Each structure stands twice: as C-alpha cells, then as structure tokens.
CSV table of C-alpha atoms and ligand atoms in Angstrom, one decimal:
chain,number,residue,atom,x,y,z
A,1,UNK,CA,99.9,98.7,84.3
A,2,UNK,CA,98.8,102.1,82.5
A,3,UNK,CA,95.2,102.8,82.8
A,4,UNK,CA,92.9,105.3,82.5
A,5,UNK,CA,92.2,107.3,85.5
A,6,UNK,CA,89.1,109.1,87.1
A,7,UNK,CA,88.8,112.3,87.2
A,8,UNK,CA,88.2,112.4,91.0
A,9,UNK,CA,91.6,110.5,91.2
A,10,UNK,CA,93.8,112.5,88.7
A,11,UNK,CA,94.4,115.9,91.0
A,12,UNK,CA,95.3,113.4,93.8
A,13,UNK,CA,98.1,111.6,91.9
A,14,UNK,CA,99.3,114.4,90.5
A,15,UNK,CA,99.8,116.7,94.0
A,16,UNK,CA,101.9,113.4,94.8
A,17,UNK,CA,104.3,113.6,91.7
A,18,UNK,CA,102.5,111.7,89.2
A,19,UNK,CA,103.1,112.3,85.3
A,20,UNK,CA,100.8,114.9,84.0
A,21,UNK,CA,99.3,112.7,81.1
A,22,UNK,CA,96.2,111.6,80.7
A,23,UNK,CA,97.5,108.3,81.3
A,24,UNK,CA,98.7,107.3,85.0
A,25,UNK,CA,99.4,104.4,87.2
A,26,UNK,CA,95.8,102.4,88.3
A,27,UNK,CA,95.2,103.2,92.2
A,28,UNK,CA,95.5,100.2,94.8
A,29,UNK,CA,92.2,100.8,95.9
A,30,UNK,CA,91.1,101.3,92.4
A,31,UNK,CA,92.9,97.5,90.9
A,32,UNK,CA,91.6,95.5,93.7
A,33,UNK,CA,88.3,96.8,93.2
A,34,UNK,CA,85.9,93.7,94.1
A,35,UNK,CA,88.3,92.2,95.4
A,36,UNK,CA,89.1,93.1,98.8
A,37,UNK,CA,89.5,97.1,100.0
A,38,UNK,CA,93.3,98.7,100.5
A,39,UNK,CA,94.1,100.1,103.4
A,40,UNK,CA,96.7,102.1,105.3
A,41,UNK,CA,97.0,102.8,108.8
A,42,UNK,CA,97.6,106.4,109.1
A,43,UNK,CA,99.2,108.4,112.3
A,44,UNK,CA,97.9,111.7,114.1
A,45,UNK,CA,99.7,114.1,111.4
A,46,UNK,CA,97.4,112.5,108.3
A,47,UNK,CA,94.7,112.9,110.9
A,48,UNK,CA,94.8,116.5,111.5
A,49,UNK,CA,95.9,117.6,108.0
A,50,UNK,CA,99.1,118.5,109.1
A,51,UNK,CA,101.0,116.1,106.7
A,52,UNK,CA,99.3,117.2,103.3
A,53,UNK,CA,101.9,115.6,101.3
A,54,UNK,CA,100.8,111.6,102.9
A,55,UNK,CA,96.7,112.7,103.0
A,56,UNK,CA,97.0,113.6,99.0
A,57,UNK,CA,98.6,109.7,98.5
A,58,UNK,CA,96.1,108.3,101.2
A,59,UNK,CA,93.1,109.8,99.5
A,60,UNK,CA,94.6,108.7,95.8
A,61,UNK,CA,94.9,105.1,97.0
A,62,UNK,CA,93.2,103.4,99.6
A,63,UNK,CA,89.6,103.0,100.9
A,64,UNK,CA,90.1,101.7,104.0
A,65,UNK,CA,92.3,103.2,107.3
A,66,UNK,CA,93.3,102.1,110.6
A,67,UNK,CA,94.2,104.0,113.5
A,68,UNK,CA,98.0,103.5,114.0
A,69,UNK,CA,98.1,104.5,117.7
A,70,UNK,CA,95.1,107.2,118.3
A,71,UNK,CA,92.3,104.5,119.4
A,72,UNK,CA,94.4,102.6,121.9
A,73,UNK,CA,93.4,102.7,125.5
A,74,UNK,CA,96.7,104.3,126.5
A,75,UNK,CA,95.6,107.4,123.8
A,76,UNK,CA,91.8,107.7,124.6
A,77,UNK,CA,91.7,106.5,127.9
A,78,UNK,CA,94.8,107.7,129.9
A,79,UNK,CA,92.8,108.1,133.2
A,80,UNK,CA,89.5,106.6,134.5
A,81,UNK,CA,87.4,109.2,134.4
A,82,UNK,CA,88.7,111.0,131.1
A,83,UNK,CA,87.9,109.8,127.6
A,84,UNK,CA,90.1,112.2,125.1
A,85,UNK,CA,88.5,111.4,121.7
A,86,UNK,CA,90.0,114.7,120.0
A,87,UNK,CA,92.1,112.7,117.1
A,88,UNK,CA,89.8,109.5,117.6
A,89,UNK,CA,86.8,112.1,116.2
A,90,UNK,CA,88.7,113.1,113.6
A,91,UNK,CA,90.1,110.0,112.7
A,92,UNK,CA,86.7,108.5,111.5
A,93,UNK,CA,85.4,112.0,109.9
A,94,UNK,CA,88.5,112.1,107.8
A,95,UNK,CA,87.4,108.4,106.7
A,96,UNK,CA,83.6,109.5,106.6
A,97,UNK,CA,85.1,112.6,104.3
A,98,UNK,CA,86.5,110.3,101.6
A,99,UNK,CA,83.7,107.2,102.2
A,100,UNK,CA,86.2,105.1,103.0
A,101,UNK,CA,85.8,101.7,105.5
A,102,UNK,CA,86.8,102.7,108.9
A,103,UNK,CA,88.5,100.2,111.3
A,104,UNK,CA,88.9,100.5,115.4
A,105,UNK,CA,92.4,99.2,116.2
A,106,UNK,CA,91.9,97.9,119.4
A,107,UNK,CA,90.1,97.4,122.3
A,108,UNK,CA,91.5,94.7,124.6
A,109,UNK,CA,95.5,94.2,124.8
A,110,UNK,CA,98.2,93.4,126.7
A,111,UNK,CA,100.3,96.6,125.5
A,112,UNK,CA,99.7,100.3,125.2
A,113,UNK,CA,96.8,99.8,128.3
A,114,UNK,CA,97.5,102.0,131.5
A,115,UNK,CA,98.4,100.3,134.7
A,116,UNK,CA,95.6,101.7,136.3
A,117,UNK,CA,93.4,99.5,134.4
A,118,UNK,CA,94.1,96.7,136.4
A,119,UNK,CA,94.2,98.2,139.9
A,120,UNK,CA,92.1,99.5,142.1
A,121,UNK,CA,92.1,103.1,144.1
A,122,UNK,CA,94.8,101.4,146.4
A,123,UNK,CA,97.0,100.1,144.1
A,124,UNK,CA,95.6,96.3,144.4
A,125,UNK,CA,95.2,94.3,141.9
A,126,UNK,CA,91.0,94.2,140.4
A,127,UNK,CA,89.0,91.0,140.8
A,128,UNK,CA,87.0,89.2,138.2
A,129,UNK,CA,84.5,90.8,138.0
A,130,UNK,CA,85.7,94.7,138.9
A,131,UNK,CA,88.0,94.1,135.9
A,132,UNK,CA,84.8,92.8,133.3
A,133,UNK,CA,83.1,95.8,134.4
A,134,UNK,CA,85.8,98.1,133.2
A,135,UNK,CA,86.5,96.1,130.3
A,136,UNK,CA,82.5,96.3,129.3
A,137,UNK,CA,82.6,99.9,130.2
A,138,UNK,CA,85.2,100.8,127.4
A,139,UNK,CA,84.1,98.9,125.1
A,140,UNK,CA,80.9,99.8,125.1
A,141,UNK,CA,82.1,103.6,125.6
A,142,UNK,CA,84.2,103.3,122.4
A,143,UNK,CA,82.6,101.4,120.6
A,144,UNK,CA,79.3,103.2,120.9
A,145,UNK,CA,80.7,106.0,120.1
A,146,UNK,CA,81.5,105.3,116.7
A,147,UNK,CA,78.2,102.9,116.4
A,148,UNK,CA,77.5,102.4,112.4
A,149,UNK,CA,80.6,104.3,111.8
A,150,UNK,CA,83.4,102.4,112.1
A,151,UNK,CA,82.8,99.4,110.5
A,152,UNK,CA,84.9,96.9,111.5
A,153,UNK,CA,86.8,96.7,115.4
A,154,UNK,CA,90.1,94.6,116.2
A,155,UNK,CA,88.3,93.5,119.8
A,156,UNK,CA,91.4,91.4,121.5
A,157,UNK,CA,94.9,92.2,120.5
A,158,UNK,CA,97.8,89.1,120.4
A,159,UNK,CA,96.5,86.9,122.9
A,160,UNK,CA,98.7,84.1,121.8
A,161,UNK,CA,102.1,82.6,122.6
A,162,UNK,CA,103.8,81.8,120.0
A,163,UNK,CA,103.5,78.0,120.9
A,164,UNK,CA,99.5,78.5,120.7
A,165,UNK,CA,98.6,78.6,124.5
A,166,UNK,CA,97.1,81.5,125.8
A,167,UNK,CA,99.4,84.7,126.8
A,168,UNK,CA,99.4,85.3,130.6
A,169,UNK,CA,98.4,88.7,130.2
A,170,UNK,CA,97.0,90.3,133.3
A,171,UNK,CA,93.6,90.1,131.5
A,172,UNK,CA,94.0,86.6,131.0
A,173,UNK,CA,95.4,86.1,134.7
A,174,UNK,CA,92.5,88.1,136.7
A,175,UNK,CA,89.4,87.3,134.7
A,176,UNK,CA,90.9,83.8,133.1
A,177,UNK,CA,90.3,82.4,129.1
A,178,UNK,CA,87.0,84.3,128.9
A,179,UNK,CA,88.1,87.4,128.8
A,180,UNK,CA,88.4,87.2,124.9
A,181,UNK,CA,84.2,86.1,124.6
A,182,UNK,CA,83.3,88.8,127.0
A,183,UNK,CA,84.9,91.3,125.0
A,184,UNK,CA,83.8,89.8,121.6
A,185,UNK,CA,80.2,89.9,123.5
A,186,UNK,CA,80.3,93.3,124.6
A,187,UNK,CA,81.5,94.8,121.2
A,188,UNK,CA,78.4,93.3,119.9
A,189,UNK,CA,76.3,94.7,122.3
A,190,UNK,CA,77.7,98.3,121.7
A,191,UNK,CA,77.7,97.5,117.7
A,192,UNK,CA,75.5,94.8,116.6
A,193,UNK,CA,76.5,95.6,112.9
A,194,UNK,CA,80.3,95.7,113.5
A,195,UNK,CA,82.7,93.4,112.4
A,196,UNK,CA,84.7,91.7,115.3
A,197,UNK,CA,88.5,90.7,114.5
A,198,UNK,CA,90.5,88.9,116.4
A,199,UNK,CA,94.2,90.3,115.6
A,200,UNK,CA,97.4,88.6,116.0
A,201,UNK,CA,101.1,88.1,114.0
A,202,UNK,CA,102.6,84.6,113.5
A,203,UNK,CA,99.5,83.2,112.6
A,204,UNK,CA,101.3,81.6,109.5
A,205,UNK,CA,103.6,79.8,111.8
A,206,UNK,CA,102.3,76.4,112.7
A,207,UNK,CA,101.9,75.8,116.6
A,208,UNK,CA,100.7,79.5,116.7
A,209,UNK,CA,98.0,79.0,114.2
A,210,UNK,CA,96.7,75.8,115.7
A,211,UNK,CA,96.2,77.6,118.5
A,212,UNK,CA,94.0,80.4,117.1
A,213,UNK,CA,92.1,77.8,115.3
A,214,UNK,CA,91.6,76.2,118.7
A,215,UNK,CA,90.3,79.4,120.1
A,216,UNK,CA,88.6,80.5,117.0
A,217,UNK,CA,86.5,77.2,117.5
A,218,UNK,CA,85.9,76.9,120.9
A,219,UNK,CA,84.3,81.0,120.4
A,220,UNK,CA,82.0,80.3,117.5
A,221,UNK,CA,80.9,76.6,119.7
A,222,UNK,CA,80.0,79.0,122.7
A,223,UNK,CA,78.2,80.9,119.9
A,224,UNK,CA,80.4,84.0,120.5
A,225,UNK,CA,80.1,87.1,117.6
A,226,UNK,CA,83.4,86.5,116.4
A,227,UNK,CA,83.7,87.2,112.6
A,228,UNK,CA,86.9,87.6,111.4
A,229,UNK,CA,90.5,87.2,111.7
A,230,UNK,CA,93.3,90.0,111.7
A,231,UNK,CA,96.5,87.9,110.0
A,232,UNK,CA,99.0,90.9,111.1
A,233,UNK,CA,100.9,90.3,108.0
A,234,UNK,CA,104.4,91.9,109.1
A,235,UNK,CA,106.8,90.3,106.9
A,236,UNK,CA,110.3,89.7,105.8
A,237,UNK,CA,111.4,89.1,102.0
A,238,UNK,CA,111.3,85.6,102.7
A,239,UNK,CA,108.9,84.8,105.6
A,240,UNK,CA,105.9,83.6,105.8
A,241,UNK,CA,106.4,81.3,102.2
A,242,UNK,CA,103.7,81.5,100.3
A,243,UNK,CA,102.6,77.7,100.9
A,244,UNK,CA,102.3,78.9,104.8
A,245,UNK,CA,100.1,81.9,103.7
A,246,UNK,CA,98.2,79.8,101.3
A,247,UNK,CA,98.0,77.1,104.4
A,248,UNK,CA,96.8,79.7,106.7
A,249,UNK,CA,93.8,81.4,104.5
A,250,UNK,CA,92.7,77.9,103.6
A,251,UNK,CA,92.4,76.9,107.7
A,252,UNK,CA,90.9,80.3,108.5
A,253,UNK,CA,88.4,80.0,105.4
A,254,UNK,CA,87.7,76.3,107.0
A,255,UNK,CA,86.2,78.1,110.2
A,256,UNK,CA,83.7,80.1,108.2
A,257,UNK,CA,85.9,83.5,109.1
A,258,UNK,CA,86.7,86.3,107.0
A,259,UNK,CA,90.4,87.1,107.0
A,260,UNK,CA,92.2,91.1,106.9
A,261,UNK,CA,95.3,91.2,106.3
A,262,UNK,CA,95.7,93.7,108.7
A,263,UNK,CA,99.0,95.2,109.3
A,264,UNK,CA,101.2,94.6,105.9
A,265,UNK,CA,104.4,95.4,105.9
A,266,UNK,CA,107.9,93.6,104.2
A,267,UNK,CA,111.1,94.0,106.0
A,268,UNK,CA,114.3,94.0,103.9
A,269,UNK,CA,116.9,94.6,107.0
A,270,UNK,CA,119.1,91.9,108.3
A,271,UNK,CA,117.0,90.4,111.4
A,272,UNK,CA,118.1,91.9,114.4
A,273,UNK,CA,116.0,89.1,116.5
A,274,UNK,CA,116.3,85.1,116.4
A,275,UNK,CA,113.0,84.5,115.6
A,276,UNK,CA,110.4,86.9,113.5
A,277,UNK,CA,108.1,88.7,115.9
A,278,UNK,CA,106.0,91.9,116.1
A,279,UNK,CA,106.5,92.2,120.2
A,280,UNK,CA,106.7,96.2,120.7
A,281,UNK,CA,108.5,95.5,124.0
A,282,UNK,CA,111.3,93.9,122.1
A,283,UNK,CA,114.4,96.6,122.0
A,284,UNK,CA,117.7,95.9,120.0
A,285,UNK,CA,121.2,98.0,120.3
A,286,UNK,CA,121.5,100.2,117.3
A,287,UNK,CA,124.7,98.9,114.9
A,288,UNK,CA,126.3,99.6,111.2
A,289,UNK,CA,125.6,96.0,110.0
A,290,UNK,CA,121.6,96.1,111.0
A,291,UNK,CA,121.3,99.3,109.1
A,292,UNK,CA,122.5,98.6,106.1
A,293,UNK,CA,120.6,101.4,103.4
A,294,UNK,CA,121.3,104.5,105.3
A,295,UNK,CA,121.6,105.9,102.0
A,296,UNK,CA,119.4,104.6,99.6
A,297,UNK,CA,117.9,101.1,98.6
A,298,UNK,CA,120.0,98.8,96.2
A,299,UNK,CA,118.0,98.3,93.1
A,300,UNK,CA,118.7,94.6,93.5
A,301,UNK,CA,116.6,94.8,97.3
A,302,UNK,CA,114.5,96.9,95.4
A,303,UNK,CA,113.7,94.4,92.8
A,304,UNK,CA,113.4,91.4,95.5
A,305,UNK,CA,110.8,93.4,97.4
A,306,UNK,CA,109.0,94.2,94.7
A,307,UNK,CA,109.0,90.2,93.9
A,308,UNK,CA,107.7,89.6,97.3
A,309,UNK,CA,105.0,91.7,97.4
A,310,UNK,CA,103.3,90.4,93.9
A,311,UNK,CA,103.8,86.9,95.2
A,312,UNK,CA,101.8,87.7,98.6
A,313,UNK,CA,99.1,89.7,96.7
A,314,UNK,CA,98.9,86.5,94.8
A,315,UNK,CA,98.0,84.5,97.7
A,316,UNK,CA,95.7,87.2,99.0
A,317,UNK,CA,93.6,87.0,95.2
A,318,UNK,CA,93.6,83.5,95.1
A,319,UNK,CA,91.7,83.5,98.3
A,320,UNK,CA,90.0,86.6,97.4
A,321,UNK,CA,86.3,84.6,98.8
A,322,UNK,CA,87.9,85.4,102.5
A,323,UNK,CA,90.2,88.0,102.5
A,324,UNK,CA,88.1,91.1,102.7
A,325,UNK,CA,90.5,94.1,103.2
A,326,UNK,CA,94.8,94.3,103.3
A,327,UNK,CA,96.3,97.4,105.1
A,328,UNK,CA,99.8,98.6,105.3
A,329,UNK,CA,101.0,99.7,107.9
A,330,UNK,CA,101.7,103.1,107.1
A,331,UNK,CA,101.5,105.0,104.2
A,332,UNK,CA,105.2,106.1,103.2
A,333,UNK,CA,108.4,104.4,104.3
A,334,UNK,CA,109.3,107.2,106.7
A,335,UNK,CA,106.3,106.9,108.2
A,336,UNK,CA,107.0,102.9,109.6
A,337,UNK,CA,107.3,102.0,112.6
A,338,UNK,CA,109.7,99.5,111.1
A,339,UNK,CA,112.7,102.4,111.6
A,340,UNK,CA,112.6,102.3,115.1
A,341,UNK,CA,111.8,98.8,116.0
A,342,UNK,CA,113.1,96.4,116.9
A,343,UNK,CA,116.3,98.5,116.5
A,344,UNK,CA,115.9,102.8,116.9
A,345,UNK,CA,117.5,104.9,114.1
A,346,UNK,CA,117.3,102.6,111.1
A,347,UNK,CA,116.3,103.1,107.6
A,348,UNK,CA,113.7,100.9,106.7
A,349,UNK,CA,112.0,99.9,103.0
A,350,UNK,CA,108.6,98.2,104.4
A,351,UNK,CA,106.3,99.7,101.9
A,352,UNK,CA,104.9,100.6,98.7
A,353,UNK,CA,105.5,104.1,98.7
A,354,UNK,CA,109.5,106.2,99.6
A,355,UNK,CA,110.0,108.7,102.1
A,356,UNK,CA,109.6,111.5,99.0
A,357,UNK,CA,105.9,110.1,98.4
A,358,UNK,CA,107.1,108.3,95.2
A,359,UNK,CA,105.9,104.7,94.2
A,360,UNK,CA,107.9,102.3,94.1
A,361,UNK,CA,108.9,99.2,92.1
A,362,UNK,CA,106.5,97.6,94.9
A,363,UNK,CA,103.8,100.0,94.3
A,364,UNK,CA,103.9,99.1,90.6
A,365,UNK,CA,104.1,95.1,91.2
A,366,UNK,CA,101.1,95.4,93.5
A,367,UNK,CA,99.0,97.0,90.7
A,368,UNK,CA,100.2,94.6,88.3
A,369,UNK,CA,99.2,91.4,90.3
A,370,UNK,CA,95.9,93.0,90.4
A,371,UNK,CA,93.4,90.5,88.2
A,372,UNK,CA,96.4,87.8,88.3
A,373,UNK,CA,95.7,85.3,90.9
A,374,UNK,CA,98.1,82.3,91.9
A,375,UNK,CA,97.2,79.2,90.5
B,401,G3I,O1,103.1,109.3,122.2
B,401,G3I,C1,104.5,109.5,122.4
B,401,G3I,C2,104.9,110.9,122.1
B,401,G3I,O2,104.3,111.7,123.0
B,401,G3I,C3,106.4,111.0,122.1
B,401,G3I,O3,106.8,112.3,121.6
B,401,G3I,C4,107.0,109.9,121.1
B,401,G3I,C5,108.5,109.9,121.2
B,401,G3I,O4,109.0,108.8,120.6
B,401,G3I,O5,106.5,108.7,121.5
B,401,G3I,C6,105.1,108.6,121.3
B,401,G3I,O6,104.7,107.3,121.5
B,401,G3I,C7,105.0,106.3,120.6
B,401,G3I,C8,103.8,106.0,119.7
B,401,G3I,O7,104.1,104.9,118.9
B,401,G3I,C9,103.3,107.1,118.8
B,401,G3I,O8,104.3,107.5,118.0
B,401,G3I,C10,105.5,105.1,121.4
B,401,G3I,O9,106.7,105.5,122.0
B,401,G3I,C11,105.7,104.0,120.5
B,401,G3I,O10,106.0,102.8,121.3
B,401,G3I,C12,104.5,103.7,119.7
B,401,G3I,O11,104.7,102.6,118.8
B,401,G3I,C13,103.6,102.0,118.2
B,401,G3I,C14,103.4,100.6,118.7
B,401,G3I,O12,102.4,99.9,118.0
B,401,G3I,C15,103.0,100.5,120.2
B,401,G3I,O13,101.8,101.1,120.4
B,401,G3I,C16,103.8,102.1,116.7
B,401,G3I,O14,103.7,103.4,116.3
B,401,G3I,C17,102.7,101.3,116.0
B,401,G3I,O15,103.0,101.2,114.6
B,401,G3I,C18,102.6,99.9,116.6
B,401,G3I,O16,101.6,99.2,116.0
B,401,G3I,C19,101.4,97.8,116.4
B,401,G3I,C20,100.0,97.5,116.4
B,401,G3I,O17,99.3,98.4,117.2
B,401,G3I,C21,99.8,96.0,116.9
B,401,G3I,N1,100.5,95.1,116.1
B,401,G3I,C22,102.0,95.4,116.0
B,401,G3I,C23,102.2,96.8,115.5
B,401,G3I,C24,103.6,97.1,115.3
B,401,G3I,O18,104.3,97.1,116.5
C-alpha cells in the first residue's frame, strides 16, 4: 500500500534505503494506528546508538520497544548489592526520545536470574519468606525506578508447563503458587499506573492455555492487579492455526484481560525440536539439513511467510478490542535470536525486515492487512 508519508517519517525511511519519491511505503506503527501500537524488542547496540543503521528503521516504524536482554535480573542485578542500570537508563530515554510506549521485560523468571538469588551467604537454599523479601525488593527497586515511565511490565516470566500445571521453578518450590500474586502485588505497589503482563509461549496450545486461564482466574478472584496477558507469539509458517489464535484472544478477552502479542516472530527452518517451544535452555547440534538458506531465502519461503504474517495480523485486527500492542522480536533478521537457537550458526528469516535493513515481502503484507480484518 503506497501512501503519503509525514515529513517527520520521510528522512527515516530514506537513511534505511527507501525510494526517494514523495510516495513511500505506510510505517507499521503508522497503518495500525488505533489499532494496537508496533513494537520491536531492540538489543544493547540500538540502545547505545552504536547500530545506526537498525535505530533509523526502529525510529521509522514502531512506537513501542522491549528490552531484549538489558532489564533481566541477570543484566541489572548480577550481585546483591549492585544494581547496574547503565543500558536499562538508556533503554527508556531512547524510548522517552521518540515518545514511544516503553515495556519492562521481566521481573520474575525461571531463566536469566543469578543463583545467588535463591541462596543465602552460605550457599543454603532461602526460605519463604527471605526469598519474598528479595523478590519485593527488586521489584520495587526496578520498578520504581522507571515509575510513570515504563508503561507497561512483563511481572512473571513462563510459569507454565506445557500441560498447564505450574513449573517447579525454584520460585515456585521455596515460596509455593503465590509467588506469581506477590509479584503482581508488589509491581503495583512500586507502579500503581503500570500495566502488569503475565508472559508466556504455547498459550495457543490447548492444555497450556487452560491452565493460564486457570491461573489468570484464580488472580483476578484473589483480586490481584493482573491486567494483561503476554501471548509470546513465536511462530512457525504453520503453527499456531489461525482458529487456535482466534480461540485464544476470544478466551483471554473472556477474562476481561488485555492481550500483547509480545514476542512475534515466524520461523521458516525445518524444526529442529519435536514439539514447538521457546525454552532457551533447549540446545540442538548444528547440521546442513536444519540450515537450509545459508544463502539466501527462496522466493517461494518468501511468499509463504509473507502469507503467514497477513493471516496472523488478521487475527490480531479482528480482535483489535484486546490486543493492545504486537512486538517482534527484533528488528532485522540478523538481529534474531532465532539464528542461534535452538540450533547455533543458522540463517534464519523470522522477521519483517533482511539483514541489509530492507523490507520484505512480509513487511509489505503486514501494511497491507492493515484496515482488513478477518471475518
Ligand atoms: O551477555 C553475553 C555476552 O557477554 C557474550 O559475549 C555473548 C556471547 O554469545 O553472550 C551474551 O549473552 C547472551 C544474551 O542473549 C545477550 O546476547 C546469552 O548467551 C543468550 O542466551 C541470550 O539469549 C537471549 C535469551 O532470551 C535468554 O535470555 C536472547 O537474546 C533473547 O532473545 C531471548 O529472549 C527470550 C525472552 O526473554 C523470553 N521469551 C523467549 C525469548 C526467546 O528465547
């Protein structure tokens, strides 16, 4: 779809590669404007500046980031006593800089968190209420910090099996189920205006989703300041189906929560694992037949991702009432984590724009699904 493009826009696109005509592709953030914000999840180099080539699209297109890694406890928190909030600060000027909607990616998981966390001076594991403490205290550390600033906070991480029951993380095992309303509660505390996501993948899947509607119920009936769901959104060209996407906004809707698409991205390599997961611990040996595009993208993969992404987009405008923001995650293909999980080394396709900055087919199908909803 050619339209005409705002001034403020025009220098952006065109430092990426754009035509120099008066008439040039619509931005994402721009075509699903009042309809839900566009974001990307952006890594320490678009942080600091250093990659000026992925800050010029950024800018261009979305109106809404996410930390990729520089807000996890791991990254801010590496010992007790010492907060490092260097990127973090620059992280939510750069979205202050460009008015965009700031999220906090995350607060409470199972992954990325030091070991010390849980133990105490003599390597034992904390009790209750030792671990609460330090939970409260980070929380309300971080999420203080950025009070009124980041608007929107993924609280608790994949807490879920994929059968629905609750993961046996180490917060689960020492303070038990509550863990997830203590840390919804404390967010609120430190950030009464935030939003508060619970964030997970495989929500689409059945047994998985019953069980987040389980939990999601059992919070709001204990009256806990839960407001939105994070569907993590990390694809393949053929899963979730669009019925189990359409199924899955609908239930969330039901619960009276607003839904982010939080983590898009489309995988168009051969699955290296049995069943479709985003587990970061998962590791696969590196072979010719999983990485298949070393040297380019067949038009015909091209065309079938570009497919797939105006068919999700569909869903997500249809129920346009609760979704309230998609993010990628990332900005340019080179960028994905996708290229060195589950498998290291590969060349992966998972998003709208290539590793030169260009659009692609995607990008376009994207804009034009803009104003199209499914029926
Ligand atoms: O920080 C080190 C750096 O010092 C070192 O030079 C480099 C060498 O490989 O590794 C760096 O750490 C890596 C980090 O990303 C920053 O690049 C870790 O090894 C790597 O495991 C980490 O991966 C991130 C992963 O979460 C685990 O935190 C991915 O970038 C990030 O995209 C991914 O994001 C997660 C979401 O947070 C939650 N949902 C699933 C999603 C995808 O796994």
């Amino acid at each position: 779809m050619l339209v005409q493009v705002r001034s403020t826009v025009l220098p952006a696109l065109l430092a990426i590669g754009f035509a120099a005509t008066a008439q040039a592709p619509a931005s994402l953030k721009d075509a699903y404007q009042g309809d839900f914000v566009i974001g990307a999840a952006i890594n320490a180099a678009q942080i600091t500046g250093e990659d000026v080539r992925g800050d010029a699209i950024i800018k261009a297109q979305f109106n809404s980031i996410s930390p990729e890694n520089c807000l996890k406890w791991e990254s801010v928190h590496p010992q007790p006593d010492e907060y490092d909030f260097t990127i973090p600060d620059q992280y939510v000027a750069f979205g202050e800089k460009s008015h965009m909607f700031i999220v906090g990616h995350n607060l409470v998981w199972h992954n990325q968190v030091p070991a010390w966390v849980f133990r105490d001076d003599k390597g034992n594991l904390l009790d209750r209420d030792a671990l609460l403490a330090r939970m409260r205290d980070h929380i309300h550390t971080m999420v203080g910090r950025y009070k009124g600033r980041i608007q929107s906070w993924d609280v608790v991480n994949e807490a879920l099996n994929e059968d629905g029951t609750m993961r046996q993380s180490l917060w689960e095992k020492i303070i038990g189920d509550d863990y997830i309303a203590k840390a919804f509660q404390y967010a609120h505390e430190a950030d009464p205006q935030a939003q508060l996501t619970y964030n997970d993948y495989n929500l689409e899947n059945e047994a998985k989703r019953s069980g987040a509607i389980a939990l999601i119920t059992k919070l709001k009936g204990e009256g806990v300041p839960i407001t939105s769901v994070g569907l993590q959104g990390h694809d393949s060209l053929t899963w979730p189906t669009v019925d189990q996407m359409d199924a899955t906004l609908s239930a969330f809707a039901k619960l009276g929560m607003k839904v982010a698409i939080s983590e898009l991205d489309v995988d168009v390599l051969p699955p290296a694992t049995r069943q479709a997961t985003a587990d970061v611990t998962v590791s696969i040996q590196q072979n010719a037949a999983l990485n298949p595009y070393v040297n380019g993208l067949p038009d015909s993969v091209q065309q079938q991702l570009a497919k797939r992404y105006a068919d999700l987009f569909g869903v997500f405008l249809k129920h346009r009432d609760v979704v309230n923001r998609v993010t990628f995650w990332g900005v340019t293909d080179g960028d994905s984590w996708r290229n060195d999980w589950p498998v290291r080394g590969r060349t992966s396709y998972p998003l709208l724009f290539d590793r030169a900055g260009q659009p692609k087919p995607a990008f376009d199908a994207v804009i034009r699904a803009a104003g199209q909803p499914a029926s």
